């Protein structure tokens, strides 16, 4: 592990009060830890622009499996990318609704395209991509 | 306009270098301005989840399981909410790094608190909450 | 000793050739003897699950999602038991084949019935129930 | 797909009656389908002896995460085989008990060794390996 640096931030007092309230509520032990997390989050989003880097991502989908051909289409799309998709967790929310979490690993641009395809499938009620990294680049 | 405050944060030197490169690329004039923007973004996200409607959410976490006591802490937190947590999918990214997707169902405010607790755990490198609904409210 | 019955079964020719190779290796004198042994094994397994104690179980399924209506049937069956099924992990083995692990919690007899229904669905190539307990009864 | 063969089986009448009752209960549409499933099950088990064939397997574990060092040991074991382990589904059964399903893909002998290691870990209350195949060899 490398050395610690220290630097100062100037900030509007009211903004700081709201931030302190937020991090208190979120359970952080101090401002440094909270800000380091914000910085890591920003770096993770940025990595994402870097198109041939290996990334890992999750896609959360909610849909009604009674929608004509929808399950079949989602299954077909996922199988045609079986090398990138590590696994899919399926929760049967009720008699109709499914929550599916698809874990994808691969080149950022391909992962993004696959996520867009899944989320954009007609009938998917809610879809959200969370991009992360494979961990080695974060400190 | 209220007064300016000033506070210091400590940060790993390499993480700081990557952050400086990022804010240079994004055109920020200094670190304070970039961090104020991150803080504002976090406050906007906070707006979600102050009600008692039933929601379903996924929390994506990346962490190094060699970090002292971290796995135990995350397991303990999750078990103390075993009624809300439907299941957790764990991917072993490499010899050290874990990706974990936690699926949570319950009252929005409780789901949010649990997600904050997990993401805010010291040692978690990246964490992101995706909130959804149980489907019935989406058309 | 009771009387002998005789009945015919139809089977894919290649599957039969592999079965013949297997029973040759195992030293069976004919197919009838080998199949009688498989039947006896299935009857012994059946002994489990005639009570109403709470259990947890996993069902591992392998199937080809291109088989007509199979995915839909499995999804429908699972949703109609969404209260017992905690979650389902789906692995896309290749462009056609799926491995699915269904985690079920509930009364032993109901869990068993649901598992039988899933495994017995026409087109499922391999299915296996692992019964466990919810932990409290094991020392 | 290849041609269908047909062959006859002679069987004790009482055994046949019990088998008919069993397959009725299990929901099979006819004896042929039930017997093909028994044959496939026997072939899957046999593949398993074939040490360098690629297989896929699930290991179901139940344990108490309060057992000293147990979670850490299981996590460590799994990460040191992160190339074979596709993913792990974790269910928080109650405040203490975990059900974990580990999906493993790889050379049969290595998969078996890893499964034995996980199941044999001191403190694991129940463990069971289900071996399958990657699907291509089953008809």
XYZ file of C-alpha atoms in Angstrom, chain C residues 42-138:
97
model
C -35.821 -44.451 -7.695
C -38.239 -46.149 -5.278
C -35.706 -45.972 -2.452
C -35.185 -42.216 -2.996
C -38.930 -41.737 -2.902
C -38.969 -42.583 0.803
C -37.940 -39.028 1.705
C -40.363 -36.206 2.249
C -43.571 -37.659 3.525
C -43.757 -35.357 6.488
C -44.683 -31.755 7.171
C -41.472 -30.464 8.736
C -39.964 -27.277 7.211
C -37.099 -28.039 4.861
C -34.903 -26.230 2.391
C -33.804 -27.862 -0.833
C -32.029 -27.170 -4.083
C -33.056 -28.540 -7.452
C -30.381 -28.604 -10.150
C -31.757 -28.751 -13.699
C -29.993 -28.983 -17.077
C -32.038 -28.313 -20.187
C -31.941 -26.966 -23.718
C -33.873 -23.706 -23.827
C -34.574 -24.276 -27.538
C -36.922 -27.136 -26.628
C -40.396 -25.925 -27.560
C -42.180 -24.149 -24.664
C -39.814 -25.619 -22.069
C -38.498 -22.328 -20.593
C -42.035 -20.978 -20.425
C -43.304 -24.088 -18.680
C -40.487 -24.021 -16.094
C -41.005 -20.295 -15.480
C -44.751 -20.758 -15.104
C -44.328 -23.654 -12.662
C -41.862 -21.672 -10.589
C -44.025 -18.545 -10.454
C -47.044 -20.528 -9.379
C -44.908 -21.526 -6.363
C -43.245 -18.137 -5.831
C -43.880 -18.304 -2.112
C -41.820 -21.487 -1.741
C -39.079 -20.624 -4.248
C -36.535 -18.250 -2.735
C -34.560 -17.675 -5.897
C -33.207 -19.325 -9.006
C -29.651 -19.113 -10.291
C -29.330 -19.541 -14.029
C -26.045 -20.337 -15.792
C -25.897 -20.095 -19.583
C -23.666 -23.123 -20.255
C -23.465 -22.592 -24.002
C -25.662 -21.276 -26.802
C -28.387 -23.861 -26.034
C -27.894 -25.383 -22.618
C -28.983 -23.973 -19.274
C -28.094 -25.001 -15.752
C -30.636 -23.792 -13.266
C -30.465 -24.086 -9.483
C -33.827 -23.513 -7.783
C -33.762 -22.921 -4.015
C -37.014 -24.005 -2.343
C -38.129 -23.607 1.275
C -41.283 -25.074 2.747
C -43.051 -28.170 3.985
C -41.121 -31.299 2.934
C -43.977 -32.919 1.042
C -44.723 -29.743 -0.933
C -41.032 -29.181 -1.708
C -40.767 -32.731 -2.973
C -43.846 -32.407 -5.177
C -42.564 -29.184 -6.721
C -39.126 -30.720 -7.320
C -40.691 -33.764 -8.977
C -42.788 -31.511 -11.179
C -39.741 -29.505 -12.313
C -37.482 -32.529 -12.865
C -40.256 -34.481 -14.623
C -41.017 -31.722 -17.124
C -40.633 -33.178 -20.609
C -37.366 -31.891 -22.063
C -35.407 -31.531 -18.820
C -32.251 -33.526 -19.537
C -31.020 -33.909 -16.006
C -32.516 -32.981 -12.676
C -31.530 -33.676 -9.114
C -33.019 -32.704 -5.762
C -30.810 -32.063 -2.744
C -32.800 -31.939 0.446
C -31.390 -30.248 3.456
C -32.841 -28.710 6.564
C -33.183 -25.137 7.649
C -30.217 -25.744 9.894
C -31.816 -25.699 13.331
C -32.216 -29.476 13.402
C -28.610 -30.254 12.579
